[in-house]
Tab-separated table of C-alpha atoms and ligand atoms in Angstrom:
chain	number	residue	atom	x	y	z
P	664	MET	CA	2.710	12.360	-26.799
P	665	THR	CA	1.479	8.998	-27.268
P	666	LEU	CA	-1.491	7.907	-25.615
P	667	HIS	CA	-1.336	4.833	-23.279
P	668	GLN	CA	-4.425	2.611	-23.720
P	669	ASN	CA	-6.177	0.255	-21.752
P	670	LEU	CA	-5.655	-3.461	-22.531
P	671	ILE	CA	-8.794	-5.084	-22.983
P	672	ASN	CA	-9.002	-8.958	-24.045
P	673	GLY	CA	-5.349	-8.677	-25.245
P	674	GLU	CA	-6.077	-5.388	-27.430
P	675	TRP	CA	-5.015	-1.975	-26.469
P	676	ALA	CA	-8.157	0.202	-26.485
P	677	GLY	CA	-8.570	4.062	-26.544
P	678	GLY	CA	-10.683	6.245	-24.581
P	679	ASP	CA	-10.628	9.790	-23.597
P	680	ALA	CA	-7.115	10.790	-22.685
P	681	ILE	CA	-6.162	12.574	-19.206
P	682	PRO	CA	-2.712	13.931	-18.555
P	683	ASN	CA	-0.623	12.568	-15.895
P	684	ILE	CA	1.019	15.515	-13.887
P	685	ASN	CA	4.268	15.469	-12.002
P	686	PRO	CA	3.607	17.001	-8.569
P	687	SER	CA	7.507	18.345	-8.368
P	688	ASN	CA	6.711	20.145	-11.431
P	689	THR	CA	3.364	21.051	-12.766
P	690	ASN	CA	4.315	22.025	-15.824
P	691	ASP	CA	5.765	18.381	-16.761
P	692	VAL	CA	3.310	16.182	-18.274
P	693	VAL	CA	4.476	12.437	-17.681
P	694	GLY	CA	1.980	11.063	-20.511
P	695	GLN	CA	-1.234	10.832	-21.843
P	696	TYR	CA	-3.440	8.011	-20.259
P	697	ALA	CA	-6.851	6.648	-21.642
P	698	ARG	CA	-9.746	6.668	-19.417
P	699	ALA	CA	-11.726	3.664	-19.486
P	700	THR	CA	-15.832	3.839	-19.647
P	701	ALA	CA	-18.484	1.656	-17.758
P	702	GLU	CA	-18.691	-0.399	-21.114
P	703	ASP	CA	-14.875	-0.739	-21.433
P	704	THR	CA	-15.005	-2.128	-17.941
P	705	LEU	CA	-17.846	-4.642	-18.725
P	706	SER	CA	-15.742	-5.944	-21.614
P	707	ALA	CA	-12.676	-6.289	-19.597
P	708	ILE	CA	-14.495	-8.290	-16.934
P	709	ALA	CA	-16.241	-10.468	-19.733
P	710	ALA	CA	-12.715	-10.871	-21.257
P	711	ALA	CA	-11.486	-12.128	-17.857
P	712	LYS	CA	-14.197	-14.504	-17.253
P	713	ALA	CA	-13.780	-16.088	-20.644
P	714	ALA	CA	-10.172	-16.534	-20.111
P	715	PHE	CA	-10.555	-18.010	-16.629
P	716	PRO	CA	-11.166	-21.857	-17.698
P	717	ALA	CA	-8.143	-22.077	-19.573
P	718	TRP	CA	-5.728	-19.857	-17.534
P	719	SER	CA	-6.993	-22.024	-14.423
P	720	ARG	CA	-5.638	-24.884	-15.891
P	721	SER	CA	-2.760	-23.788	-17.671
P	722	GLY	CA	0.679	-25.281	-16.721
P	723	ILE	CA	2.842	-24.217	-13.974
P	724	LEU	CA	5.723	-23.514	-16.006
P	725	GLU	CA	3.928	-21.083	-18.454
P	726	ARG	CA	2.703	-19.097	-15.436
P	727	HIS	CA	6.157	-19.397	-13.759
P	728	ALA	CA	7.970	-18.111	-16.929
P	729	ILE	CA	5.694	-15.085	-17.732
P	730	LEU	CA	6.111	-13.819	-13.774
P	731	ARG	CA	9.964	-14.501	-14.041
P	732	LYS	CA	10.224	-12.639	-17.267
P	733	THR	CA	8.276	-10.022	-15.946
P	734	ALA	CA	10.760	-9.806	-12.736
P	735	ASP	CA	13.612	-9.906	-15.080
P	736	GLU	CA	12.381	-7.098	-17.119
P	737	ILE	CA	11.486	-4.830	-14.211
P	738	THR	CA	14.800	-5.301	-12.702
P	739	ALA	CA	16.456	-4.663	-15.976
P	740	ARG	CA	14.488	-1.293	-16.283
P	741	LYS	CA	14.678	-0.239	-12.543
P	742	ASP	CA	16.205	3.075	-13.351
P	743	GLU	CA	13.588	4.102	-16.052
P	744	LEU	CA	10.742	2.688	-14.128
P	745	GLY	CA	11.785	4.202	-10.890
P	746	ARG	CA	12.177	7.496	-12.329
P	747	LEU	CA	8.726	7.389	-13.964
P	748	LEU	CA	7.498	6.569	-10.476
P	749	SER	CA	9.083	9.359	-8.924
P	750	ARG	CA	8.103	11.678	-11.589
P	751	GLU	CA	4.307	10.599	-11.410
P	752	GLU	CA	4.102	10.234	-7.694
P	753	GLY	CA	6.698	12.586	-6.096
P	754	LYS	CA	8.691	10.170	-3.896
P	755	THR	CA	12.473	10.545	-4.076
P	756	LEU	CA	14.163	8.907	-6.884
P	757	PRO	CA	16.220	6.410	-4.495
P	758	GLU	CA	12.662	5.531	-2.985
P	759	GLY	CA	11.169	5.108	-6.583
P	760	ILE	CA	14.093	2.612	-7.623
P	761	GLY	CA	13.677	1.019	-4.408
P	762	GLU	CA	9.990	0.367	-4.778
P	763	THR	CA	10.369	-0.771	-8.520
P	764	LEU	CA	13.008	-3.338	-7.616
P	765	ARG	CA	10.456	-4.459	-4.582
P	766	ALA	CA	8.095	-5.060	-7.561
P	767	ALA	CA	10.536	-7.243	-9.292
P	768	GLN	CA	10.868	-9.082	-6.037
P	769	VAL	CA	7.276	-9.862	-5.760
P	770	PHE	CA	7.124	-11.287	-9.197
P	771	ASP	CA	10.254	-13.465	-8.610
P	772	PHE	CA	8.598	-14.702	-5.409
P	773	PHE	CA	5.244	-15.525	-6.712
P	774	ALA	CA	7.079	-17.199	-10.042
P	775	GLY	CA	8.462	-19.580	-7.180
P	776	GLU	CA	5.369	-20.056	-5.560
P	777	VAL	CA	3.679	-21.323	-8.618
P	778	LEU	CA	6.165	-24.349	-8.630
P	779	ARG	CA	5.406	-24.690	-4.938
P	780	LEU	CA	1.516	-24.966	-4.882
P	781	ALA	CA	1.014	-28.086	-2.724
P	782	GLY	CA	-2.114	-29.778	-1.091
P	783	GLU	CA	-2.808	-32.119	1.819
P	784	VAL	CA	-3.423	-35.648	1.797
P	785	LEU	CA	-5.132	-36.976	4.880
P	786	PRO	CA	-6.773	-40.472	5.760
P	787	SER	CA	-10.600	-40.250	6.569
P	788	ALA	CA	-12.069	-40.866	9.956
P	789	ARG	CA	-13.883	-43.614	8.035
P	790	PRO	CA	-12.244	-47.029	6.851
P	791	ASN	CA	-10.853	-46.916	3.051
P	792	ILE	CA	-11.576	-43.543	2.141
P	793	GLY	CA	-8.872	-41.063	1.422
P	794	ILE	CA	-9.012	-37.222	1.645
P	795	GLU	CA	-7.309	-34.507	-0.552
P	796	ILE	CA	-7.210	-30.923	0.304
P	797	THR	CA	-6.482	-28.445	-2.551
P	798	ARG	CA	-6.351	-25.034	-3.541
P	799	GLU	CA	-8.162	-23.605	-6.714
P	800	PRO	CA	-8.218	-20.350	-8.141
P	801	VAL	CA	-11.238	-18.172	-7.144
P	802	GLY	CA	-11.871	-16.808	-10.745
P	803	VAL	CA	-12.294	-13.354	-11.913
P	804	VAL	CA	-10.410	-11.008	-9.453
P	805	GLY	CA	-11.037	-7.335	-9.463
P	806	ILE	CA	-7.932	-5.271	-8.137
P	807	ILE	CA	-8.119	-1.731	-7.133
P	808	THR	CA	-5.297	0.293	-6.288
P	809	PRO	CA	-4.214	3.358	-4.528
P	810	TRP	CA	-1.721	6.174	-5.653
P	811	ASN	CA	0.775	5.842	-2.703
P	812	PHE	CA	2.742	2.717	-4.207
P	813	PRO	CA	2.303	3.091	-7.755
P	814	ILE	CA	4.130	-0.180	-8.664
P	815	ALA	CA	4.543	-2.019	-5.538
P	816	ILE	CA	0.871	-2.409	-4.808
P	817	PRO	CA	-0.037	-3.388	-8.116
P	818	ALA	CA	2.744	-5.936	-8.334
P	819	TRP	CA	1.783	-7.544	-4.729
P	820	LYS	CA	-1.761	-8.102	-5.934
P	821	ILE	CA	-1.369	-9.103	-9.583
P	822	ALA	CA	1.501	-11.368	-9.302
P	823	PRO	CA	-0.450	-13.774	-6.530
P	824	ALA	CA	-3.597	-13.352	-8.681
P	825	LEU	CA	-2.027	-14.731	-11.655
P	826	ALA	CA	0.167	-17.040	-10.172
P	827	TYR	CA	-2.578	-19.044	-8.430
P	828	GLY	CA	-4.585	-19.255	-11.915
P	829	ASN	CA	-6.926	-16.140	-11.462
P	830	THR	CA	-7.736	-13.744	-14.232
P	831	VAL	CA	-7.580	-10.051	-13.347
P	832	VAL	CA	-9.335	-6.791	-14.150
P	833	PHE	CA	-7.003	-4.075	-12.771
P	834	LYS	CA	-7.966	-0.351	-11.863
P	835	PRO	CA	-4.965	1.382	-10.990
P	836	ALA	CA	-5.587	4.786	-9.172
P	837	GLU	CA	-6.081	7.933	-11.306
P	838	LEU	CA	-3.263	9.919	-10.266
P	839	VAL	CA	-0.747	7.363	-11.144
P	840	PRO	CA	-1.501	5.493	-14.316
P	841	GLY	CA	2.134	5.029	-15.657
P	842	CYS	CA	3.739	2.152	-13.628
P	843	SER	CA	0.594	0.226	-13.678
P	844	TRP	CA	0.569	0.536	-17.762
P	845	ALA	CA	4.088	-0.237	-17.515
P	846	ILE	CA	3.758	-3.573	-15.848
P	847	VAL	CA	0.796	-4.715	-17.790
P	848	ASP	CA	2.646	-3.875	-20.955
P	849	ILE	CA	5.537	-6.055	-19.494
P	850	LEU	CA	3.194	-8.883	-18.682
P	851	HIS	CA	1.297	-8.390	-22.014
P	852	ARG	CA	4.557	-9.125	-23.815
P	853	ALA	CA	5.765	-11.713	-21.646
P	854	GLY	CA	3.203	-14.108	-23.029
P	855	LEU	CA	-0.215	-13.530	-21.088
P	856	PRO	CA	-3.103	-15.218	-23.099
P	857	LYS	CA	-5.521	-12.612	-24.190
P	858	GLY	CA	-8.114	-11.700	-21.487
P	859	VAL	CA	-6.086	-12.991	-18.385
P	860	LEU	CA	-4.960	-9.616	-17.529
P	861	ASN	CA	-6.989	-6.502	-18.406
P	862	LEU	CA	-6.089	-2.943	-17.578
P	863	VAL	CA	-9.045	-0.378	-16.995
P	864	MET	CA	-7.768	2.968	-15.910
P	865	GLY	CA	-9.999	5.786	-14.871
P	866	LYS	CA	-12.380	7.163	-12.358
P	867	GLY	CA	-13.050	5.211	-8.963
P	868	SER	CA	-16.699	6.173	-9.435
P	869	VAL	CA	-17.193	4.664	-13.172
P	870	VAL	CA	-14.599	2.015	-13.476
P	871	GLY	CA	-14.227	0.957	-9.815
P	872	GLN	CA	-17.851	1.154	-9.299
P	873	THR	CA	-18.472	-1.236	-12.423
P	874	ILE	CA	-16.106	-3.699	-11.037
P	875	LEU	CA	-18.068	-3.524	-7.565
P	876	ASP	CA	-21.429	-3.819	-9.060
P	877	SER	CA	-20.313	-6.645	-11.575
P	878	ALA	CA	-21.710	-10.272	-10.611
P	879	ASP	CA	-18.931	-11.622	-12.654
P	880	VAL	CA	-16.025	-10.489	-10.428
P	881	ASN	CA	-15.575	-13.590	-7.963
P	882	ALA	CA	-13.084	-11.392	-5.871
P	883	ILE	CA	-12.026	-8.002	-5.065
P	884	THR	CA	-8.625	-7.024	-3.464
P	885	PHE	CA	-8.743	-3.114	-2.590
P	886	THR	CA	-6.176	-0.516	-0.818
P	887	GLY	CA	-7.175	2.894	-0.414
P	888	SER	CA	-9.561	5.046	1.814
P	889	VAL	CA	-11.641	3.668	4.519
P	890	GLY	CA	-14.824	5.372	2.968
P	891	THR	CA	-14.192	3.395	-0.592
P	892	GLY	CA	-13.350	0.171	1.425
P	893	LYS	CA	-16.757	0.188	3.087
P	894	ARG	CA	-18.169	0.466	-0.256
P	895	VAL	CA	-16.372	-2.528	-1.551
P	896	ALA	CA	-17.211	-4.256	1.455
P	897	ALA	CA	-21.164	-3.683	1.073
P	898	ALA	CA	-21.172	-4.478	-2.691
P	899	SER	CA	-19.099	-7.567	-2.160
P	900	VAL	CA	-21.489	-8.790	0.447
P	901	GLU	CA	-24.260	-8.014	-1.682
P	902	HIS	CA	-22.364	-10.477	-4.396
P	903	MET	CA	-21.556	-13.043	-1.827
P	904	ARG	CA	-17.821	-12.480	-3.195
P	905	LYS	CA	-14.383	-12.889	-1.404
P	906	PHE	CA	-12.965	-9.219	-0.519
P	907	GLN	CA	-9.711	-8.088	0.833
P	908	LEU	CA	-9.326	-4.599	2.059
P	909	GLU	CA	-6.175	-2.420	3.120
P	910	MET	CA	-7.309	0.948	4.352
P	911	GLY	CA	-5.863	3.585	6.518
P	912	GLY	CA	-3.535	3.947	9.719
P	913	LYS	CA	-2.736	6.099	12.595
P	914	ASN	CA	0.296	4.267	13.498
P	915	PRO	CA	2.015	4.884	16.922
P	916	PHE	CA	5.529	5.244	17.648
P	917	VAL	CA	6.404	4.757	21.260
P	918	VAL	CA	9.564	6.243	22.727
P	919	LEU	CA	10.328	5.240	26.055
P	920	ASP	CA	12.925	6.894	28.573
P	921	ASP	CA	15.615	4.189	28.254
P	922	ALA	CA	15.581	4.307	24.088
P	923	ASP	CA	18.713	5.134	22.226
P	924	LEU	CA	17.882	8.566	21.421
P	925	ASN	CA	19.350	8.595	17.830
P	926	VAL	CA	17.783	5.407	17.052
P	927	ALA	CA	14.509	6.950	18.133
P	928	VAL	CA	14.865	10.358	16.367
P	929	GLU	CA	15.686	8.404	12.981
P	930	ALA	CA	13.020	5.949	13.316
P	931	ALA	CA	10.501	8.708	13.993
P	932	VAL	CA	11.846	10.922	11.218
P	933	ASN	CA	11.585	8.218	8.733
P	934	SER	CA	8.017	6.965	9.914
P	935	GLY	CA	6.584	10.446	9.995
P	936	PHE	CA	8.049	11.945	6.873
P	937	PHE	CA	9.854	9.915	4.462
P	938	SER	CA	7.682	9.476	1.338
P	939	THR	CA	6.100	12.560	2.242
P	940	GLY	CA	4.058	10.797	5.088
P	941	GLN	CA	1.949	9.336	2.435
P	942	ARG	CA	2.278	5.578	3.227
P	943	CYS	CA	-0.312	3.700	5.125
P	944	THR	CA	2.160	2.453	7.749
P	945	ALA	CA	3.591	5.828	8.325
P	946	SER	CA	3.511	7.053	12.000
P	947	SER	CA	1.724	10.287	13.097
P	948	ARG	CA	1.300	9.683	16.608
P	949	ILE	CA	4.800	9.700	18.341
P	950	ILE	CA	4.171	8.406	22.097
P	951	VAL	CA	6.964	9.728	24.464
P	952	THR	CA	7.481	9.273	27.998
P	953	GLU	CA	8.110	11.830	30.240
P	954	GLY	CA	11.921	11.314	31.217
P	955	ILE	CA	13.067	11.775	27.639
P	956	HIS	CA	10.214	13.872	26.275
P	957	ASP	CA	12.381	17.224	26.075
P	958	ARG	CA	15.524	15.704	24.837
P	959	PHE	CA	13.557	13.998	22.271
P	960	VAL	CA	11.655	16.933	20.733
P	961	ALA	CA	14.668	19.033	20.822
P	962	ALA	CA	16.580	16.445	19.042
P	963	MET	CA	13.656	15.869	16.713
P	964	THR	CA	13.251	19.615	15.683
P	965	GLU	CA	16.903	19.927	15.231
P	966	ARG	CA	16.886	16.663	12.802
P	967	LEU	CA	14.062	18.183	10.615
P	968	LYS	CA	16.199	21.365	10.155
P	969	SER	CA	18.325	19.267	8.162
P	970	VAL	CA	15.774	17.591	5.990
P	971	VAL	CA	15.709	18.613	2.224
P	972	VAL	CA	12.081	18.792	0.526
P	973	ASP	CA	12.621	19.596	-3.059
P	974	ASP	CA	11.959	17.912	-6.475
P	975	ALA	CA	11.906	14.247	-6.181
P	976	LEU	CA	14.442	13.559	-9.172
P	977	LYS	CA	16.749	15.758	-7.713
P	978	ALA	CA	19.663	14.579	-6.122
P	979	GLY	CA	20.042	15.115	-2.137
P	980	THR	CA	16.090	15.436	-1.734
P	981	HIS	CA	14.941	13.577	1.438
P	982	ILE	CA	11.225	14.415	0.863
P	983	GLY	CA	9.234	15.121	-2.430
P	984	PRO	CA	6.176	17.140	-2.781
P	985	VAL	CA	2.852	16.137	-1.443
P	986	VAL	CA	0.729	14.386	-4.439
P	987	ASP	CA	-1.530	16.623	-5.575
P	988	ALA	CA	-3.328	19.994	-5.023
P	989	SER	CA	-6.424	18.273	-3.141
P	990	GLN	CA	-4.192	15.941	-0.808
P	991	LEU	CA	-1.942	19.328	0.150
P	992	LYS	CA	-5.234	21.045	1.176
P	993	GLN	CA	-6.081	18.431	3.266
P	994	ASP	CA	-2.350	18.378	4.814
P	995	GLU	CA	-3.027	22.096	5.363
P	996	ASP	CA	-6.609	21.851	6.920
P	997	TYR	CA	-5.339	19.245	9.310
P	998	ILE	CA	-2.279	21.743	10.056
P	999	ALA	CA	-4.664	24.605	10.951
P	1000	ILE	CA	-7.240	22.130	12.756
P	1001	GLY	CA	-4.062	21.009	15.174
P	1002	GLN	CA	-3.298	24.456	16.207
P	1003	LYS	CA	-6.917	25.203	16.870
P	1004	GLU	CA	-7.322	22.295	18.879
P	1005	GLY	CA	-4.242	23.431	21.009
P	1006	ALA	CA	-1.299	21.374	19.573
P	1007	LYS	CA	1.813	23.502	19.564
P	1008	LEU	CA	3.435	23.626	16.170
P	1009	ALA	CA	7.139	22.836	16.941
P	1010	PHE	CA	8.258	22.575	13.429
P	1011	GLY	CA	7.111	23.202	9.820
P	1012	GLY	CA	3.443	24.010	8.601
P	1013	GLU	CA	4.416	26.000	5.753
P	1014	ARG	CA	4.304	25.551	2.070
P	1015	LEU	CA	7.759	25.899	0.417
P	1016	THR	CA	8.431	27.180	-2.718
P	1017	ARG	CA	11.126	25.778	-4.919
P	1018	ASP	CA	12.452	25.989	-8.451
P	1019	ASN	CA	9.795	24.436	-10.449
P	1020	PRO	CA	6.016	24.957	-9.392
P	1021	GLY	CA	4.953	21.786	-7.151
P	1022	PHE	CA	3.162	20.945	-3.951
P	1023	TYR	CA	5.851	21.290	-1.514
P	1024	LEU	CA	5.054	21.297	2.222
P	1025	GLN	CA	7.694	21.242	5.201
P	1026	PRO	CA	7.639	18.508	7.578
P	1027	THR	CA	5.558	19.592	10.209
P	1028	LEU	CA	5.680	18.532	13.753
P	1029	PHE	CA	3.282	19.267	16.741
P	1030	THR	CA	4.019	18.900	20.350
P	1031	GLU	CA	1.581	19.112	23.312
P	1032	ALA	CA	-0.897	16.924	21.524
P	1033	THR	CA	-3.540	14.755	23.185
P	1034	ASN	CA	-4.607	11.411	21.628
P	1035	GLN	CA	-8.280	12.621	21.623
P	1036	MET	CA	-7.422	15.428	18.987
P	1037	ARG	CA	-8.484	14.814	15.674
P	1038	ILE	CA	-5.054	15.189	14.227
P	1039	SER	CA	-4.321	12.052	16.640
P	1040	ARG	CA	-7.579	10.037	15.749
P	1041	GLU	CA	-7.901	11.015	11.810
P	1042	GLU	CA	-5.637	10.132	8.954
P	1043	ILE	CA	-3.948	12.921	7.677
P	1044	PHE	CA	-1.917	11.154	4.820
P	1045	GLY	CA	0.895	13.822	4.722
P	1046	PRO	CA	4.114	15.125	6.392
P	1047	VAL	CA	2.346	15.715	9.820
P	1048	ALA	CA	2.994	13.978	12.924
P	1049	SER	CA	2.158	14.698	16.618
P	1050	VAL	CA	4.194	14.163	19.912
P	1051	ILE	CA	1.743	13.070	22.588
P	1052	ARG	CA	3.594	13.024	26.060
P	1053	VAL	CA	2.867	10.029	28.411
P	1054	ARG	CA	3.896	9.275	32.054
P	1055	ASP	CA	5.173	5.757	31.624
P	1056	TYR	CA	4.794	2.479	29.568
P	1057	ASP	CA	1.832	1.523	30.572
P	1058	GLU	CA	0.208	4.813	29.529
P	1059	ALA	CA	2.185	4.488	26.270
P	1060	LEU	CA	0.538	1.173	25.521
P	1061	HIS	CA	-2.732	2.258	26.378
P	1062	THR	CA	-2.674	5.510	24.170
P	1063	ALA	CA	-0.776	3.414	21.216
P	1064	ASN	CA	-3.832	0.977	21.320
P	1065	ASP	CA	-6.415	3.726	21.771
P	1066	THR	CA	-7.204	4.089	18.043
P	1067	PRO	CA	-9.656	2.940	15.570
P	1068	PHE	CA	-6.733	1.664	13.436
P	1069	GLY	CA	-4.226	-1.327	13.726
P	1070	LEU	CA	-1.872	-1.506	10.944
P	1071	SER	CA	1.699	-1.008	12.550
P	1072	SER	CA	2.940	-0.365	15.778
P	1073	GLY	CA	6.544	0.708	16.741
P	1074	ILE	CA	8.614	1.100	19.950
P	1075	ALA	CA	11.914	2.806	20.848
P	1076	THR	CA	13.530	0.951	23.901
P	1077	THR	CA	16.399	-0.779	25.105
P	1078	SER	CA	14.446	-2.926	27.391
P	1079	LEU	CA	14.131	-6.486	26.542
P	1080	LYS	CA	10.966	-6.465	28.790
P	1081	TYR	CA	9.227	-3.593	27.390
P	1082	ALA	CA	10.234	-4.671	23.855
P	1083	THR	CA	8.648	-8.242	24.475
P	1084	HIS	CA	5.512	-6.995	26.442
P	1085	PHE	CA	4.781	-4.547	23.422
P	1086	LYS	CA	5.186	-7.227	20.574
P	1087	ARG	CA	2.587	-9.138	22.611
P	1088	ASN	CA	0.139	-6.523	23.242
P	1089	ALA	CA	0.350	-3.983	20.405
P	1090	GLU	CA	-3.023	-4.226	18.562
P	1091	ALA	CA	-1.530	-4.087	15.303
P	1092	GLY	CA	-0.958	-6.314	12.158
P	1093	MET	CA	2.720	-5.678	12.240
P	1094	VAL	CA	5.070	-4.549	15.257
P	1095	MET	CA	8.484	-2.677	14.813
P	1096	VAL	CA	11.007	-2.849	17.374
P	1097	ASN	CA	13.521	-0.052	17.254
P	1098	LEU	CA	12.719	0.324	13.529
P	1099	PRO	CA	10.310	2.714	11.646
P	1100	THR	CA	6.565	1.954	11.552
P	1101	ALA	CA	6.938	1.722	7.693
P	1102	GLY	CA	9.453	-0.463	5.694
P	1103	VAL	CA	8.327	-4.165	5.410
P	1104	ASP	CA	9.714	-7.153	3.435
P	1105	PHE	CA	7.876	-8.668	0.470
P	1106	HIS	CA	7.946	-12.299	1.712
P	1107	VAL	CA	5.893	-12.108	5.001
P	1108	PRO	CA	2.477	-11.156	5.770
P	1109	PHE	CA	1.288	-7.510	5.491
P	1110	GLY	CA	-1.882	-6.316	6.907
P	1111	GLY	CA	-3.509	-4.789	9.868
P	1112	ARG	CA	-6.425	-5.200	12.441
P	1113	LYS	CA	-9.364	-3.157	13.445
P	1114	GLY	CA	-10.589	-0.470	11.080
P	1115	SER	CA	-7.082	-0.944	8.955
P	1116	SER	CA	-7.569	-4.134	7.252
P	1117	TYR	CA	-10.143	-6.686	6.595
P	1118	GLY	CA	-9.928	-10.341	5.261
P	1119	PRO	CA	-6.529	-12.554	4.799
P	1120	ARG	CA	-3.320	-10.976	4.866
P	1121	GLU	CA	-1.461	-9.711	1.546
P	1122	GLN	CA	2.096	-11.057	0.618
P	1123	GLY	CA	4.316	-14.073	1.114
P	1124	LYS	CA	2.715	-17.371	0.974
P	1125	TYR	CA	0.005	-16.084	3.033
P	1126	ALA	CA	-1.398	-14.566	-0.072
P	1127	ALA	CA	-2.785	-17.909	-1.042
P	1128	GLU	CA	-5.626	-17.300	1.546
P	1129	PHE	CA	-7.098	-14.594	-0.461
P	1130	TYR	CA	-6.049	-15.904	-4.134
P	1131	THR	CA	-7.417	-19.554	-3.701
P	1132	ILE	CA	-10.441	-21.135	-2.391
P	1133	LEU	CA	-9.876	-24.607	-0.769
P	1134	LYS	CA	-11.647	-28.069	-1.937
P	1135	THR	CA	-11.884	-31.116	0.171
P	1136	ALA	CA	-12.251	-34.263	-1.801
P	1137	TYR	CA	-13.205	-37.370	-0.642
P	1138	THR	CA	-12.410	-41.072	-2.603
P	1139	LEU	CA	-13.547	-44.528	-1.614
P	1140	ALA	CA	-10.413	-46.628	-2.134
J	2288	ADP	P1	-7.045	7.615	-1.863
J	2288	ADP	O1	-7.224	8.673	-1.020
J	2288	ADP	O2	-5.903	6.763	-1.502
J	2288	ADP	O3	-7.401	7.981	-3.244
J	2288	ADP	P2	-9.708	6.080	-2.512
J	2288	ADP	O4	-10.343	5.218	-1.748
J	2288	ADP	O5	-10.243	7.261	-2.833
J	2288	ADP	O6	-8.398	6.378	-1.814
J	2288	ADP	O7	-8.894	5.418	-3.974
J	2288	ADP	C1	-8.492	4.136	-3.826
J	2288	ADP	C2	-8.861	3.409	-5.061
J	2288	ADP	O8	-9.920	3.320	-5.252
J	2288	ADP	C3	-8.683	4.491	-6.250
J	2288	ADP	O9	-8.254	3.448	-7.398
J	2288	ADP	C4	-9.848	5.035	-6.734
J	2288	ADP	O10	-9.983	5.232	-8.175
J	2288	ADP	C5	-10.826	3.814	-6.162
J	2288	ADP	N1	-12.032	4.375	-5.866
J	2288	ADP	C6	-12.562	5.532	-5.566
J	2288	ADP	N2	-13.861	5.620	-5.481
J	2288	ADP	C7	-14.381	4.230	-5.836
J	2288	ADP	C8	-15.767	3.477	-6.178
J	2288	ADP	N3	-16.824	4.296	-5.741
J	2288	ADP	N4	-15.881	2.162	-6.533
J	2288	ADP	C9	-14.460	1.884	-6.628
J	2288	ADP	N5	-13.205	2.216	-6.208
J	2288	ADP	C10	-13.330	3.311	-6.180
């Protein structure tokens, strides 16, 4: 089996290999991927630093063409890359192909943004002086990504970093190096000069930590756990560098008495369980008012019976496996904690056996949960959701906001009054009305509040806030 190597200063470089295992079938090795050392990572940072002056002044047509070519190749290979994604991460094939197309859309969008980079010209408060406000690239950007969106998250960080003239040291999650390797290979062949994009696969504690500790990294964009996010923050403050964090969620989905029951159930099932609940925008707190509570719970449990959990690549699978053994253990630990805390296990909770050995878990629904239980306060990151019963809209809104997180917040209602009030008062970066809490567009801001996120928003034209720095120039006429 060929070894997929790291890309450092335009050269593919070796390292000890680890297997990339398919969570739907642990006998299936997706590929061998090299692990970078701390020295490799320092070489990658040095290469990115050396490449920065030329790349930051490169022509907009060169950058546009490389990003467009990348979008085109990803689109042309959507079935193959989508399959690779499903094989290494475990989301279903339609989800894998959809995410791959999303990555292509992101590269296409930022190819366009290269051509739209504009500044401002203003008169000065003083006579005969002109003012120009321009955006400049930040320098070397460290990109650290998680395993749950193996192609979309790398795309939405790499594309704007390159579009705005930065150079990159990219460290993907150890569990899913395949899609990251593939997009770096595509960008490399699309004509990126050496050193502009460096790939260093490997351990967080080695590769990631070396990026955090380097004085030559000018900005870090990170998506992952709260614990690692805090490390990124502390190290970045130490170096006085820009940083951007996307971390956890404990997203609420409110169901009011006047909700359309079908809309509410479909959105709650999608939010809670699709992609195996392994989305930071997944909803694990379903907050339901008294008048609809029993009907909603009955419809949810009925609907969950028809959800098919199986091999991610199999036609008809709705939910693939959990990503690996340690995540499965975490999910099961929380299922035990929920029961001990007094929540009622209304559906699921059991491991499943399928044709191939994999990490299969039933979608799991708790009822009679309170918002104070650990299963309501801590991110589980699996197919586990709880129903919390509340009196009325006011208590629902209060409960929705009573969390350390603030990424996405959803409501099912047919009332314009409540929908409008909720949009204004939900303490979250994204609000969804009659829609799942997960599922976002690529051309608009993505990000949260409170413990979910830190720094400027990602995606769309707002990405420029992080990947550029402003300069204000005064000229005597
Ligand atoms: P998850 O629970 O999603 O795996 P992590 O925060 O552990 O969340 O991982 C997100 C990314 O951060 C991964 O690429 C991981 O390798 C990386 N990472 C983990 N530890 C560190 C660290 N000490 N320094 C930098 N990056 C790290």
